[in-house]
Coordinates of C-alpha atoms in Angstrom, one line a residue:
M814 CA 101.3 115.5 96.9
Y815 CA 105.4 117.4 97.9
K816 CA 105.0 115.3 101.1
A817 CA 104.5 111.7 98.8
Y818 CA 107.7 112.6 96.8
A819 CA 109.6 113.8 99.9
T820 CA 109.0 110.5 102.0
I821 CA 110.1 108.0 98.3
A822 CA 112.8 109.6 98.4
T823 CA 113.8 109.3 101.6
L824 CA 112.6 105.8 101.0
V825 CA 115.1 105.4 98.1
A826 CA 118.2 107.2 100.0
F827 CA 117.6 105.1 102.9
A828 CA 117.7 102.0 100.9
S829 CA 120.7 102.4 99.0
D830 CA 122.8 103.4 101.6
R831 CA 121.5 100.1 103.1
L832 CA 122.8 97.9 100.2
Q833 CA 125.8 99.5 100.1
R834 CA 126.6 98.8 103.5
E835 CA 125.2 95.4 103.7
E836 CA 123.6 92.6 101.6
K837 CA 121.4 91.4 104.5
G838 CA 118.4 92.3 105.0
A839 CA 118.2 93.9 101.8
T840 CA 114.7 92.1 100.4
A841 CA 113.2 93.6 103.3
V842 CA 114.0 96.8 102.2
E843 CA 113.0 96.0 98.6
Y844 CA 110.0 94.6 99.6
G845 CA 109.6 98.0 101.7
L846 CA 109.9 100.0 98.7
M847 CA 107.7 98.0 96.1
V848 CA 104.7 98.2 98.8
G849 CA 105.3 101.6 99.3
L850 CA 104.9 102.7 95.7
I851 CA 102.5 100.0 95.1
A852 CA 100.6 102.0 97.9
V853 CA 101.6 105.6 96.0
V854 CA 99.8 104.2 92.8
I855 CA 96.5 103.5 95.1
I856 CA 96.2 106.4 96.5
V857 CA 96.6 108.3 93.1
G858 CA 94.5 105.8 91.2
V859 CA 91.6 106.1 94.2
S860 CA 91.5 110.0 93.8
L861 CA 92.3 110.7 90.3
L862 CA 88.9 107.8 89.5
G863 CA 86.9 108.4 92.7
T864 CA 84.7 110.8 91.7
T865 CA 84.3 109.5 88.3
L866 CA 83.4 106.1 89.6
R867 CA 81.0 107.6 92.5
D868 CA 78.7 109.0 89.7
L869 CA 78.9 106.4 87.7
F870 CA 77.2 104.1 90.3
N871 CA 75.2 107.0 91.3
D872 CA 73.7 107.3 87.6
I873 CA 73.5 103.2 87.4
A874 CA 71.4 103.3 91.0
G875 CA 69.2 106.2 89.8
E876 CA 68.6 104.4 86.6
L877 CA 67.3 101.2 88.9
P878 CA 63.7 100.2 89.4
A879 CA 62.5 100.5 93.2
V880 CA 62.6 97.3 95.4
G881 CA 60.4 97.2 98.0
G882 CA 57.0 99.2 98.5

């Protein structure tokens, strides 16, 4: 988790430095930051809910009748 925080802090520092130097290309940096933050949110969400969802789907599969024969 510390590596993810360090990566985000590095991206923010890089983006703020680039924005101060020039306005050209600022949109690409902003999109990059958004994509990075979305990826972090997805990874955290999957890691927190992954086991719960797996157990839920296994319970549902266990309740379904067997098909075929």
